[in-house]
PDB file of C-alpha atoms and ligand atoms in Angstrom:
ATOM      1  CA  MET Y   1    -176.937 -78.250-131.035  1.00 90.00           C
ATOM      2  CA  ALA Y   2    -174.486 -75.654-129.822  1.00 97.00           C
ATOM      3  CA  ILE Y   3    -170.992 -74.387-130.501  1.00 98.00           C
ATOM      4  CA  LEU Y   4    -168.899 -74.841-127.371  1.00 98.00           C
ATOM      5  CA  GLU Y   5    -166.072 -72.632-126.107  1.00 98.00           C
ATOM      6  CA  ILE Y   6    -162.641 -74.117-126.829  1.00 98.00           C
ATOM      7  CA  LEU Y   7    -160.032 -73.723-124.060  1.00 98.00           C
ATOM      8  CA  GLU Y   8    -156.760 -72.234-125.292  1.00 98.00           C
ATOM      9  CA  TYR Y   9    -153.178 -72.834-124.181  1.00 98.00           C
ATOM     10  CA  PRO Y  10    -151.885 -72.098-121.550  1.00 98.00           C
ATOM     11  CA  ASP Y  11    -155.246 -72.653-119.765  1.00 98.00           C
ATOM     12  CA  SER Y  12    -154.470 -75.014-116.871  1.00 98.00           C
ATOM     13  CA  ARG Y  13    -157.756 -76.898-117.410  1.00 99.00           C
ATOM     14  CA  LEU Y  14    -156.140 -78.404-120.530  1.00 99.00           C
ATOM     15  CA  ARG Y  15    -153.877 -80.316-118.096  1.00 98.00           C
ATOM     16  CA  THR Y  16    -156.801 -82.233-116.523  1.00 99.00           C
ATOM     17  CA  ILE Y  17    -156.729 -86.046-116.818  1.00 98.00           C
ATOM     18  CA  ALA Y  18    -159.995 -87.306-118.331  1.00 99.00           C
ATOM     19  CA  LYS Y  19    -162.064 -90.020-116.611  1.00 98.00           C
ATOM     20  CA  PRO Y  20    -163.516 -93.022-118.448  1.00 98.00           C
ATOM     21  CA  VAL Y  21    -167.086 -92.719-119.713  1.00 98.00           C
ATOM     22  CA  LYS Y  22    -169.463 -94.959-117.752  1.00 97.00           C
ATOM     23  CA  SER Y  23    -172.959 -94.160-119.027  1.00 96.00           C
ATOM     24  CA  PHE Y  24    -173.954 -93.957-122.653  1.00 97.00           C
ATOM     25  CA  ASP Y  25    -176.938 -91.686-122.150  1.00 97.00           C
ATOM     26  CA  GLN Y  26    -178.599 -88.723-123.812  1.00 97.00           C
ATOM     27  CA  ASP Y  27    -176.224 -86.223-122.176  1.00 98.00           C
ATOM     28  CA  LEU Y  28    -173.277 -88.000-123.798  1.00 98.00           C
ATOM     29  CA  SER Y  29    -175.018 -88.121-127.167  1.00 98.00           C
ATOM     30  CA  HIS Y  30    -175.781 -84.400-126.915  1.00 98.00           C
ATOM     31  CA  LEU Y  31    -172.156 -83.574-126.040  1.00 98.00           C
ATOM     32  CA  ILE Y  32    -170.929 -85.624-129.022  1.00 98.00           C
ATOM     33  CA  ASP Y  33    -173.238 -83.664-131.376  1.00 98.00           C
ATOM     34  CA  ASP Y  34    -172.079 -80.331-129.905  1.00 98.00           C
ATOM     35  CA  MET Y  35    -168.424 -81.358-130.232  1.00 99.00           C
ATOM     36  CA  PHE Y  36    -168.899 -82.225-133.932  1.00 98.00           C
ATOM     37  CA  GLU Y  37    -170.657 -78.907-134.533  1.00 98.00           C
ATOM     38  CA  THR Y  38    -167.849 -77.060-132.712  1.00 98.00           C
ATOM     39  CA  MET Y  39    -165.131 -78.914-134.645  1.00 98.00           C
ATOM     40  CA  TYR Y  40    -166.772 -78.438-138.079  1.00 98.00           C
ATOM     41  CA  ASP Y  41    -167.386 -74.759-137.326  1.00 98.00           C
ATOM     42  CA  ALA Y  42    -163.747 -74.083-136.338  1.00 98.00           C
ATOM     43  CA  PRO Y  43    -162.929 -75.812-138.736  1.00 98.00           C
ATOM     44  CA  GLY Y  44    -160.817 -78.653-137.402  1.00 98.00           C
ATOM     45  CA  ILE Y  45    -160.215 -82.364-137.933  1.00 98.00           C
ATOM     46  CA  GLY Y  46    -160.170 -83.509-134.313  1.00 98.00           C
ATOM     47  CA  LEU Y  47    -161.472 -82.405-130.916  1.00 99.00           C
ATOM     48  CA  ALA Y  48    -161.096 -83.958-127.464  1.00 99.00           C
ATOM     49  CA  ALA Y  49    -163.674 -83.392-124.693  1.00 99.00           C
ATOM     50  CA  THR Y  50    -160.859 -81.862-122.576  1.00 99.00           C
ATOM     51  CA  GLN Y  51    -160.716 -78.933-125.018  1.00 99.00           C
ATOM     52  CA  VAL Y  52    -164.346 -78.004-124.272  1.00 99.00           C
ATOM     53  CA  ASP Y  53    -163.748 -78.385-120.508  1.00 98.00           C
ATOM     54  CA  LYS Y  54    -165.441 -81.810-120.248  1.00 98.00           C
ATOM     55  CA  HIS Y  55    -163.031 -84.174-118.572  1.00 98.00           C
ATOM     56  CA  ILE Y  56    -164.154 -87.529-119.929  1.00 99.00           C
ATOM     57  CA  GLN Y  57    -162.433 -89.897-122.370  1.00 99.00           C
ATOM     58  CA  LEU Y  58    -164.210 -88.794-125.542  1.00 99.00           C
ATOM     59  CA  ILE Y  59    -162.747 -87.786-128.921  1.00 98.00           C
ATOM     60  CA  VAL Y  60    -164.377 -86.780-132.196  1.00 99.00           C
ATOM     61  CA  ILE Y  61    -162.466 -86.832-135.488  1.00 99.00           C
ATOM     62  CA  ASP Y  62    -163.293 -86.231-139.147  1.00 98.00           C
ATOM     63  CA  ILE Y  63    -160.340 -86.081-141.532  1.00 98.00           C
ATOM     64  CA  SER Y  64    -162.507 -86.278-144.683  1.00 98.00           C
ATOM     65  CA  GLU Y  65    -162.632 -83.321-147.117  1.00 96.00           C
ATOM     66  CA  GLU Y  66    -166.425 -83.300-147.163  1.00 97.00           C
ATOM     67  CA  ASN Y  67    -167.051 -83.575-143.416  1.00 96.00           C
ATOM     68  CA  ASN Y  68    -168.869 -86.840-144.064  1.00 97.00           C
ATOM     69  CA  ASP Y  69    -166.810 -89.328-142.044  1.00 98.00           C
ATOM     70  CA  PRO Y  70    -167.455 -88.550-138.364  1.00 98.00           C
ATOM     71  CA  LEU Y  71    -165.575 -90.858-135.973  1.00 98.00           C
ATOM     72  CA  VAL Y  72    -166.253 -91.133-132.236  1.00 98.00           C
ATOM     73  CA  PHE Y  73    -163.771 -92.740-129.838  1.00 99.00           C
ATOM     74  CA  ILE Y  74    -164.813 -93.332-126.232  1.00 99.00           C
ATOM     75  CA  ASN Y  75    -162.389 -94.742-123.626  1.00 98.00           C
ATOM     76  CA  PRO Y  76    -159.792 -95.316-126.392  1.00 98.00           C
ATOM     77  CA  GLU Y  77    -156.771 -97.593-125.986  1.00 98.00           C
ATOM     78  CA  ILE Y  78    -153.872 -97.596-128.400  1.00 97.00           C
ATOM     79  CA  THR Y  79    -151.541-100.398-129.468  1.00 93.00           C
ATOM     80  CA  VAL Y  80    -148.414 -99.740-131.511  1.00 90.00           C
ATOM     81  CA  LEU Y  81    -148.353-101.823-134.709  1.00 88.00           C
ATOM     82  CA  GLU Y  82    -145.209-100.276-136.249  1.00 82.00           C
ATOM     83  CA  GLY Y  83    -143.052 -98.162-134.003  1.00 77.00           C
ATOM     84  CA  ASP Y  84    -141.448 -96.297-136.898  1.00 80.00           C
ATOM     85  CA  PRO Y  85    -142.020 -92.633-136.147  1.00 89.00           C
ATOM     86  CA  GLU Y  86    -143.365 -90.284-138.788  1.00 88.00           C
ATOM     87  CA  LYS Y  87    -142.991 -86.508-138.785  1.00 95.00           C
ATOM     88  CA  MET Y  88    -146.075 -84.469-139.580  1.00 97.00           C
ATOM     89  CA  GLN Y  89    -147.044 -80.842-139.170  1.00 98.00           C
ATOM     90  CA  GLU Y  90    -149.611 -80.521-136.379  1.00 98.00           C
ATOM     91  CA  GLY Y  91    -151.851 -77.756-135.202  1.00 98.00           C
ATOM     92  CA  CYS Y  92    -154.477 -77.657-132.466  1.00 98.00           C
ATOM     93  CA  LEU Y  93    -157.706 -75.747-131.924  1.00 98.00           C
ATOM     94  CA  SER Y  94    -156.381 -74.990-128.417  1.00 98.00           C
ATOM     95  CA  VAL Y  95    -153.177 -73.483-129.866  1.00 98.00           C
ATOM     96  CA  PRO Y  96    -154.649 -71.398-132.715  1.00 98.00           C
ATOM     97  CA  GLY Y  97    -152.300 -70.077-135.373  1.00 98.00           C
ATOM     98  CA  PHE Y  98    -149.274 -72.255-134.537  1.00 98.00           C
ATOM     99  CA  TYR Y  99    -148.042 -75.357-136.339  1.00 98.00           C
ATOM    100  CA  GLU Y 100    -145.006 -77.562-135.665  1.00 98.00           C
ATOM    101  CA  ASP Y 101    -143.529 -80.811-136.959  1.00 98.00           C
ATOM    102  CA  ILE Y 102    -144.117 -83.588-134.421  1.00 98.00           C
ATOM    103  CA  GLU Y 103    -142.997 -87.236-134.532  1.00 97.00           C
ATOM    104  CA  ARG Y 104    -145.720 -89.829-134.008  1.00 96.00           C
ATOM    105  CA  ILE Y 105    -146.106 -93.563-134.459  1.00 95.00           C
ATOM    106  CA  GLU Y 106    -147.083 -94.363-138.064  1.00 93.00           C
ATOM    107  CA  HIS Y 107    -149.313 -97.397-137.627  1.00 95.00           C
ATOM    108  CA  VAL Y 108    -151.575 -98.045-134.637  1.00 96.00           C
ATOM    109  CA  LEU Y 109    -154.484-100.189-133.518  1.00 97.00           C
ATOM    110  CA  ILE Y 110    -157.222 -98.398-131.568  1.00 98.00           C
ATOM    111  CA  LYS Y 111    -159.708-100.148-129.331  1.00 98.00           C
ATOM    112  CA  ALA Y 112    -162.571 -97.888-128.306  1.00 98.00           C
ATOM    113  CA  ILE Y 113    -166.323 -97.716-127.715  1.00 98.00           C
ATOM    114  CA  ASP Y 114    -168.736 -96.002-130.120  1.00 98.00           C
ATOM    115  CA  ARG Y 115    -171.577 -93.624-129.229  1.00 97.00           C
ATOM    116  CA  ASP Y 116    -174.016 -96.516-128.798  1.00 96.00           C
ATOM    117  CA  GLY Y 117    -171.720 -98.222-126.285  1.00 97.00           C
ATOM    118  CA  SER Y 118    -170.431-100.927-128.658  1.00 98.00           C
ATOM    119  CA  PRO Y 119    -166.706-101.742-128.626  1.00 98.00           C
ATOM    120  CA  PHE Y 120    -164.795-101.606-131.923  1.00 98.00           C
ATOM    121  CA  GLU Y 121    -161.263-101.814-133.259  1.00 98.00           C
ATOM    122  CA  LEU Y 122    -159.687 -99.677-135.966  1.00 98.00           C
ATOM    123  CA  GLU Y 123    -156.301 -99.861-137.636  1.00 97.00           C
ATOM    124  CA  ALA Y 124    -154.996 -96.432-138.526  1.00 97.00           C
ATOM    125  CA  ARG Y 125    -152.046 -95.018-140.479  1.00 95.00           C
ATOM    126  CA  GLY Y 126    -150.886 -91.605-141.613  1.00 94.00           C
ATOM    127  CA  LEU Y 127    -153.024 -88.566-140.764  1.00 97.00           C
ATOM    128  CA  LEU Y 128    -155.712 -90.570-138.944  1.00 98.00           C
ATOM    129  CA  ALA Y 129    -153.083 -92.317-136.781  1.00 97.00           C
ATOM    130  CA  VAL Y 130    -151.465 -88.955-135.992  1.00 97.00           C
ATOM    131  CA  CYS Y 131    -154.806 -87.307-135.221  1.00 98.00           C
ATOM    132  CA  ILE Y 132    -155.859 -90.104-132.827  1.00 98.00           C
ATOM    133  CA  GLN Y 133    -152.551 -89.864-130.969  1.00 98.00           C
ATOM    134  CA  HIS Y 134    -152.842 -86.062-130.768  1.00 98.00           C
ATOM    135  CA  GLU Y 135    -156.401 -86.259-129.382  1.00 98.00           C
ATOM    136  CA  MET Y 136    -155.563 -89.060-126.927  1.00 98.00           C
ATOM    137  CA  ASP Y 137    -152.774 -86.832-125.576  1.00 98.00           C
ATOM    138  CA  HIS Y 138    -155.443 -84.216-124.732  1.00 99.00           C
ATOM    139  CA  LEU Y 139    -157.241 -86.792-122.561  1.00 99.00           C
ATOM    140  CA  ASN Y 140    -153.974 -87.132-120.621  1.00 98.00           C
ATOM    141  CA  GLY Y 141    -153.524 -83.374-120.266  1.00 99.00           C
ATOM    142  CA  LYS Y 142    -150.839 -83.239-122.934  1.00 98.00           C
ATOM    143  CA  LEU Y 143    -150.484 -80.810-125.862  1.00 98.00           C
ATOM    144  CA  PHE Y 144    -148.357 -80.940-129.024  1.00 98.00           C
ATOM    145  CA  VAL Y 145    -146.356 -77.948-127.776  1.00 98.00           C
ATOM    146  CA  ASP Y 146    -145.027 -80.199-124.978  1.00 98.00           C
ATOM    147  CA  TYR Y 147    -142.912 -81.961-127.642  1.00 98.00           C
ATOM    148  CA  ILE Y 148    -141.167 -78.832-128.991  1.00 98.00           C
ATOM    149  CA  SER Y 149    -138.323 -76.806-127.465  1.00 98.00           C
ATOM    150  CA  THR Y 150    -138.954 -74.729-124.340  1.00 98.00           C
ATOM    151  CA  LEU Y 151    -137.912 -71.650-126.294  1.00 98.00           C
ATOM    152  CA  LYS Y 152    -140.508 -72.217-129.027  1.00 98.00           C
ATOM    153  CA  ARG Y 153    -143.175 -73.219-126.483  1.00 98.00           C
ATOM    154  CA  ASN Y 154    -142.633 -70.069-124.402  1.00 98.00           C
ATOM    155  CA  ARG Y 155    -142.792 -67.927-127.507  1.00 98.00           C
ATOM    156  CA  ILE Y 156    -146.171 -69.453-128.407  1.00 98.00           C
ATOM    157  CA  LYS Y 157    -147.370 -69.055-124.807  1.00 98.00           C
ATOM    158  CA  LYS Y 158    -146.466 -65.347-124.718  1.00 98.00           C
ATOM    159  CA  LYS Y 159    -148.165 -64.643-128.053  1.00 98.00           C
ATOM    160  CA  LEU Y 160    -151.371 -66.448-127.049  1.00 98.00           C
ATOM    161  CA  GLU Y 161    -151.455 -64.739-123.622  1.00 98.00           C
ATOM    162  CA  LYS Y 162    -151.113 -61.401-125.396  1.00 98.00           C
ATOM    163  CA  SER Y 163    -154.020 -62.209-127.738  1.00 97.00           C
ATOM    164  CA  HIS Y 164    -156.142 -63.341-124.776  1.00 98.00           C
ATOM    165  CA  ARG Y 165    -155.470 -60.039-122.996  1.00 97.00           C
ATOM    166  CA  ALA Y 166    -156.436 -58.136-126.141  1.00 96.00           C
ATOM    167  CA  ARG Y 167    -159.697 -60.095-126.331  1.00 92.00           C
ATOM    168  CA  ALA Y 168    -160.628 -59.543-122.674  1.00 84.00           C
TER     169      ALA Y 168
HETATM  170  C1  QAP W 201    -155.175 -82.235-134.508  1.00 83.95           C
HETATM  171  O1  QAP W 201    -156.179 -80.184-135.022  1.00 83.95           O
HETATM  172  C2  QAP W 201    -154.244 -82.490-135.673  1.00 83.95           C
HETATM  173  O2  QAP W 201    -154.205 -73.307-135.484  1.00 83.95           O
HETATM  174  C3  QAP W 201    -156.457 -81.545-134.880  1.00 83.95           C
HETATM  175  O3  QAP W 201    -155.976 -71.484-136.311  1.00 83.95           O
HETATM  176  C4  QAP W 201    -153.809 -81.447-136.491  1.00 83.95           C
HETATM  177  O4  QAP W 201    -158.112 -79.721-136.024  1.00 83.95           O
HETATM  178  C5  QAP W 201    -153.787 -83.744-135.927  1.00 83.95           C
HETATM  179  C6  QAP W 201    -156.970 -75.529-136.348  1.00 83.95           C
HETATM  180  C7  QAP W 201    -152.952 -81.697-137.549  1.00 83.95           C
HETATM  181  C8  QAP W 201    -152.936 -83.987-136.975  1.00 83.95           C
HETATM  182  C9  QAP W 201    -152.512 -82.987-137.814  1.00 83.95           C
HETATM  183  C10 QAP W 201    -155.744 -75.079-135.906  1.00 83.95           C
HETATM  184  C11 QAP W 201    -157.886 -74.579-136.786  1.00 83.95           C
HETATM  185  C12 QAP W 201    -157.352 -76.938-136.321  1.00 83.95           C
HETATM  186  C13 QAP W 201    -155.417 -73.742-135.908  1.00 83.95           C
HETATM  187  C14 QAP W 201    -157.045 -79.312-135.631  1.00 83.95           C
HETATM  188  C15 QAP W 201    -156.348 -72.796-136.344  1.00 83.95           C
HETATM  189  C16 QAP W 201    -157.589 -73.221-136.788  1.00 83.95           C
HETATM  190  C17 QAP W 201    -156.618 -77.904-135.720  1.00 83.95           C
HETATM  191 CO1   CO W 202    -155.431 -80.499-130.154  1.00 83.95          CO
END
């Protein structure tokens, strides 16, 4: 297993649209394991393949306290069950150190494929529903900072660019 490099905003590769997964092979299984290791190490509760520069429709999530509830979503599709939006503070491993309140749909139905290639459905509410929507945005090249004001977004962009320069 390996810890992968996480792309950080405003890296343009985070804007790539992910392609559906077609083969459920060993390479995919290996990537899933590396993504979990990378997410647990961070630590985070969700990671999309886009964030590790792999542009396929793959998400890993674990919102449990003990890191013992790993969820894999491949080629996910979302259906709104209750449109009522809910505000929750979000962060992102690709936007380290910044958190903002974002409105998301409260109750969703997810249809996806698991790591063995079997389709499944999952009803989600609250944090899990928010996390799935956040990660599915990554697969479409979208970030939570796209929902906040231009002023706030540019402030975050400048601060991250400065920290990237300091690191280089
Ligand atoms: C998405 O985000 C999410 O800024 C997953 O310095 C977050 O795992 C969905 C993290 C909140 C719903 C609610 C962020 C780690 C982790 C940081 C994450 C940081 C270190 C973010
Ligand atoms: Co994110």
